[in-house]
Amino acid sequence: MRKSAFTFALLVCSLSAQTEFWPGAQYDPSIPTFRKVLGYDPGERIASHAHIIQYFDALAAAAPSRMRVFEYARSWEGRRLIYAAVGSEQNIRRLDEIKKAMKALADPRKTQEAAAQKLMSGLPAVIWLGYGVHGNEISSPDAAMLTAYHLLASRNDKMAAEILANVVVLIDPTQNPDGRDRFVHNFQVNEGLEPSAEPAAAERVEPWPGGRTNHYYFDMNRDWFALTQPETRGRIKTLLEWYPLVFVDLHEMGGESTYYFAPEAVPYNPHLASDQRAALEWFGRNNSRWFDEFGFPYFTREVYDAFYPGYGASWPSYFGSVAMTYENGSSRGLLYRRADNTVLTFRDTVRRHFVASVSTAETAAKNRDQLLANFWKYRVTAIEEGRKENIREYLLARTGDVSAVDKLAVTLADQGIEVKRAMAAFQHEGKNYPTGSYVIPLAQPAKRLIRTLLDTNVPLEEQFLKEQERRRRKKLPDEIYDVTAWSLCLLYNVPCSTSSTETQGSFQTVQPGEPLRGIVPAARPALAYLVPWGTQGAVRFLAAALRENLTLWTTDKGFTQNGRKFPRGTLIAYVKQNPPTLSETVSKLAASAGAEVVATNTGWVEEGVNFGSNYVMAVRKPSIALLWDQPTSSQSAGHTRFVIERQYGYPVTPIRTSSLNATDLARFNVIIVPDGFTYSGPLASAAVRLRDWVRAGGTIIGIGGAVSWMSEPAVGLLATSEEYLVRDTPPASSGRPADAPKPADPAKPEARTPGKLLNSEADYLKAIQPERESPDSVAGVLVRAKTDPDHWAAAGLPETLHVLVNGSRIYAPLKLDRGANVAVFEAPDKLLAGGYLWEENRKQLGYKPFLMVQREGRGNVVAFTADPNYRAYMDGLNIAFLNAVFRGPSRTRGGVGEEAVE
């Protein structure tokens, strides 16, 4: 009897704790509360990923007729990514039917309008609520659990009943479980007797790399069209099964902020439809109504724009969804003391995301008919636009790096875009296209996504740009939230043509997730296998062959054999220098790598170098170390490791910078220093060891900010330096005669300075300019760079590369007696390929280096002034980077720990 009374008391307390989040709510005691399943109330603890999964499983078990849980992916660390479908018994019973109907609505070419109207009359509005894409934005996953509980457990609640009847709510509770648990672990190991509200408390301040990113330190809110991570790939595949009418990505921002919801800030992407922008007002107004009811402060139309398509709050827009981001001021722990001395609690932040979630579902329920009609209209008008506009098709010729061309085609297909592969060579508008080339018609429902992803430039709003230039003149920060260029044609360095007429020929549709295509000779050669260099497939083959310990050679000059030209960098695998199983191994590797392999029975060539030339050298197996931890940029380090390990299948050893002095560097012949900040202090004592290691035959590769460190006099690895801003007109003179002595300390102003008359506003503007400053920071643009065809580091590269430049660093080129500028940015008038670039930066960046190589002793110093692995979507720079990694050790005069091979 006593036990029953105690259990009842606990149940009442638990229900009371849930009720506080929505005053007046009545809850069904058969639906398990947080406390019953997890042992604590909402907002009392920060739930781990395991607890989140446990709670969703418990809810589904308690209400199987109104909630089902599905797994859609696994993280790199093996954690489940799930979504829950919540709705009425009728809607949950027919989930498969609803998905089928949404797919039918998604393609008006197959579904006539009368059939579409009939489907829409009986469909609920499907919405997707995504939580926790950044692992250290902690309140939204807990709000996801509370939202699911509220919808399932509410009794005598007209709003909840209306939502369940008219909406299928898809809840993705934790989009980034690896980052989430990294944050939770740090919080738990630093937790004390009671939570600290101090901003500097260890439980809140995360060690490198922080919990924002996933296992490979990707910001997955930038990965949506790149599709590099399993979490993103699984999510997009699932979204294209459901086509939710509303997508909300729930985030956090700094603890001093309040709450943000749509409408978004300018600029808007021009490929968004007017109906979508109008619908943002519905959701914003209803959120406002509830936030006013509960007394929550909020803001709209600031900071968070709708321009870049790689956000969760953007990408779904291009299949017709109303996509939004919600941003919540974060406690980053259980308590946070703000600047005004008020304390923000974790419970407060959970409640605000919960209220916004329920409000969003209510808006969708009330506007079900219009949301469905708008979705159908979006897909219909996309097809109509594709039939009327001057651009009717995009064409991808399967030439150059054919592996990149194939990957681009499949990446587009994975996003719901119809891509057609040519089954035979064809000619169109005066151009020849080989077999395997691709055609992407614009008269399809995904037309706006195609234009957004493939157009060389997506224009920013003119008024917005004028405002940014005004702010820049006043030294105010710009309001550009992310990069301004992302064309996949440029990122992949794949030539994309447009056509004003429809292509004729024999085509088949590319299927999502198609495997790589390798070309393997049928007969075993008498002499050797050749792998032409210059494709991603060839690099993957090389990486896999080295892991199989095959003996390979590479040529530094091209040759012609049997009428075919083989480029510099071509690999040679002699039959007699390798195991008897070489043929089987080569076939397996070529198939998995998507590489072309050619068999040859002779070393005779018609032109160029023979296989025994001094220009042909053995490939040394790289042993790669990557600097890790502070002060490296975690994202640059993670992206670099990901590209080598996951895109090309070769292992990397991350070494913490604090361990560098104790590391036997002779075990490695390649050391990569990723982009980072203030390397001078942490690496000061290691600089001499690294320089000696390079001089003994090592290859060091510096990226971005690491180039500045390598060029410091105390380091002495690279004969370049960062440049100051060059102005068209010099800053106003101080009025001091040329021979007058300068102040001893320029940081301290003189008590009095000679006077100068300022006769115009132009004089005034000159007078207030700093005498020496860095170039203005660039948000992110795509620029052209020309390659040096004579240098080994350019083997397999096209004449022109496309590089994503951001930040303010511009470097002086190397002198001829010090090294080679292997890739140099184009002339100022040819520089910009896509995006918006400040005029001063455009003029000064011309002819400056992107890729430099300097001989240092017996080793190589390789420098990339911009990150070639940025977000792992710069596929067109992969070969440039991996030339340094895989070909660099073969170019040293005596590798570290190895005998010299001249």
PDB file of C-alpha atoms in Angstrom, residues 219-227 232 236 239 247 249 264 267-272 276 304-319 323-324 378 411-412 415 417 446-460 480-489 491 780 782 804 835 871 873:
ATOM      1  CA  ASP A 219      29.720  21.465 -39.600  1.00  0.00           C
ATOM      2  CA  MET A 220      26.834  19.412 -40.922  1.00  0.00           C
ATOM      3  CA  ASN A 221      24.713  22.499 -41.379  1.00  0.00           C
ATOM      4  CA  ARG A 222      26.973  23.213 -44.362  1.00  0.00           C
ATOM      5  CA  ASP A 223      26.946  19.691 -45.835  1.00  0.00           C
ATOM      6  CA  TRP A 224      23.487  19.464 -47.360  1.00  0.00           C
ATOM      7  CA  PHE A 225      24.325  19.670 -51.060  1.00  0.00           C
ATOM      8  CA  ALA A 226      27.862  18.291 -50.649  1.00  0.00           C
ATOM      9  CA  LEU A 227      26.578  15.019 -49.122  1.00  0.00           C
ATOM     10  CA  THR A 232      23.529  13.985 -44.207  1.00  0.00           C
ATOM     11  CA  ILE A 236      18.360  13.571 -47.529  1.00  0.00           C
ATOM     12  CA  LEU A 239      13.458  13.517 -46.927  1.00  0.00           C
ATOM     13  CA  PHE A 247      11.239  21.739 -42.464  1.00  0.00           C
ATOM     14  CA  ASP A 249      16.150  23.245 -38.136  1.00  0.00           C
ATOM     15  CA  GLU A 264      14.757  35.328 -42.400  1.00  0.00           C
ATOM     16  CA  PRO A 267      19.517  38.243 -48.817  1.00  0.00           C
ATOM     17  CA  TYR A 268      17.114  35.625 -50.107  1.00  0.00           C
ATOM     18  CA  ASN A 269      18.172  33.161 -52.776  1.00  0.00           C
ATOM     19  CA  PRO A 270      16.534  34.270 -56.060  1.00  0.00           C
ATOM     20  CA  HIS A 271      15.404  30.687 -56.771  1.00  0.00           C
ATOM     21  CA  LEU A 272      12.989  30.669 -53.829  1.00  0.00           C
ATOM     22  CA  GLN A 276       7.492  30.058 -49.776  1.00  0.00           C
ATOM     23  CA  TYR A 304      20.130  34.443 -40.441  1.00  0.00           C
ATOM     24  CA  ASP A 305      19.581  34.639 -44.187  1.00  0.00           C
ATOM     25  CA  ALA A 306      18.159  32.273 -46.800  1.00  0.00           C
ATOM     26  CA  PHE A 307      20.868  32.538 -49.463  1.00  0.00           C
ATOM     27  CA  TYR A 308      23.355  29.650 -49.149  1.00  0.00           C
ATOM     28  CA  PRO A 309      21.677  26.325 -50.102  1.00  0.00           C
ATOM     29  CA  GLY A 310      23.823  24.137 -47.847  1.00  0.00           C
ATOM     30  CA  TYR A 311      21.876  24.794 -44.634  1.00  0.00           C
ATOM     31  CA  GLY A 312      19.150  22.569 -43.261  1.00  0.00           C
ATOM     32  CA  ALA A 313      16.995  25.679 -43.307  1.00  0.00           C
ATOM     33  CA  SER A 314      17.695  26.169 -47.041  1.00  0.00           C
ATOM     34  CA  TRP A 315      18.196  22.915 -48.959  1.00  0.00           C
ATOM     35  CA  PRO A 316      14.640  21.557 -48.415  1.00  0.00           C
ATOM     36  CA  SER A 317      13.290  24.773 -49.948  1.00  0.00           C
ATOM     37  CA  TYR A 318      14.466  23.608 -53.347  1.00  0.00           C
ATOM     38  CA  PHE A 319      12.159  20.609 -53.430  1.00  0.00           C
ATOM     39  CA  ALA A 323      12.300  25.694 -44.632  1.00  0.00           C
ATOM     40  CA  MET A 324      13.243  27.712 -41.560  1.00  0.00           C
ATOM     41  CA  TYR A 378       5.972  24.718 -56.733  1.00  0.00           C
ATOM     42  CA  THR A 411      25.649  13.578 -56.301  1.00  0.00           C
ATOM     43  CA  LEU A 412      22.925  15.375 -58.231  1.00  0.00           C
ATOM     44  CA  GLN A 415      19.387  14.940 -54.323  1.00  0.00           C
ATOM     45  CA  ILE A 417      17.571  15.525 -59.671  1.00  0.00           C
ATOM     46  CA  ALA A 446      13.964  19.927 -59.321  1.00  0.00           C
ATOM     47  CA  LYS A 447      14.655  22.765 -61.765  1.00  0.00           C
ATOM     48  CA  ARG A 448      15.269  25.410 -59.096  1.00  0.00           C
ATOM     49  CA  LEU A 449      17.674  23.141 -57.236  1.00  0.00           C
ATOM     50  CA  ILE A 450      19.581  22.508 -60.478  1.00  0.00           C
ATOM     51  CA  ARG A 451      19.983  26.213 -61.137  1.00  0.00           C
ATOM     52  CA  THR A 452      20.953  26.859 -57.525  1.00  0.00           C
ATOM     53  CA  LEU A 453      23.633  24.161 -57.514  1.00  0.00           C
ATOM     54  CA  LEU A 454      25.043  24.461 -61.031  1.00  0.00           C
ATOM     55  CA  ASP A 455      24.798  28.108 -62.029  1.00  0.00           C
ATOM     56  CA  THR A 456      28.223  29.710 -61.956  1.00  0.00           C
ATOM     57  CA  ASN A 457      26.882  32.602 -59.957  1.00  0.00           C
ATOM     58  CA  VAL A 458      23.739  33.049 -57.871  1.00  0.00           C
ATOM     59  CA  PRO A 459      23.294  36.822 -57.573  1.00  0.00           C
ATOM     60  CA  LEU A 460      22.961  38.596 -54.270  1.00  0.00           C
ATOM     61  CA  ILE A 480      27.239  38.083 -45.352  1.00  0.00           C
ATOM     62  CA  TYR A 481      26.534  34.961 -43.332  1.00  0.00           C
ATOM     63  CA  ASP A 482      28.375  32.345 -45.393  1.00  0.00           C
ATOM     64  CA  VAL A 483      30.110  31.821 -48.723  1.00  0.00           C
ATOM     65  CA  THR A 484      28.733  33.629 -51.766  1.00  0.00           C
ATOM     66  CA  ALA A 485      29.710  30.980 -54.346  1.00  0.00           C
ATOM     67  CA  TRP A 486      29.267  27.199 -54.407  1.00  0.00           C
ATOM     68  CA  SER A 487      28.642  26.119 -58.012  1.00  0.00           C
ATOM     69  CA  LEU A 488      29.255  22.366 -58.089  1.00  0.00           C
ATOM     70  CA  CYS A 489      30.634  22.678 -61.599  1.00  0.00           C
ATOM     71  CA  LEU A 491      33.880  23.048 -56.986  1.00  0.00           C
ATOM     72  CA  GLY A 780      33.937  33.091 -49.572  1.00  0.00           C
ATOM     73  CA  LEU A 782      35.418  31.082 -56.155  1.00  0.00           C
ATOM     74  CA  LEU A 804      37.489  28.961 -52.754  1.00  0.00           C
ATOM     75  CA  GLY A 835      30.438  35.051 -55.789  1.00  0.00           C
ATOM     76  CA  ARG A 871      34.246  21.323 -46.415  1.00  0.00           C
ATOM     77  CA  TYR A 873      33.572  19.600 -51.432  1.00  0.00           C
TER      78      TYR A 873
END
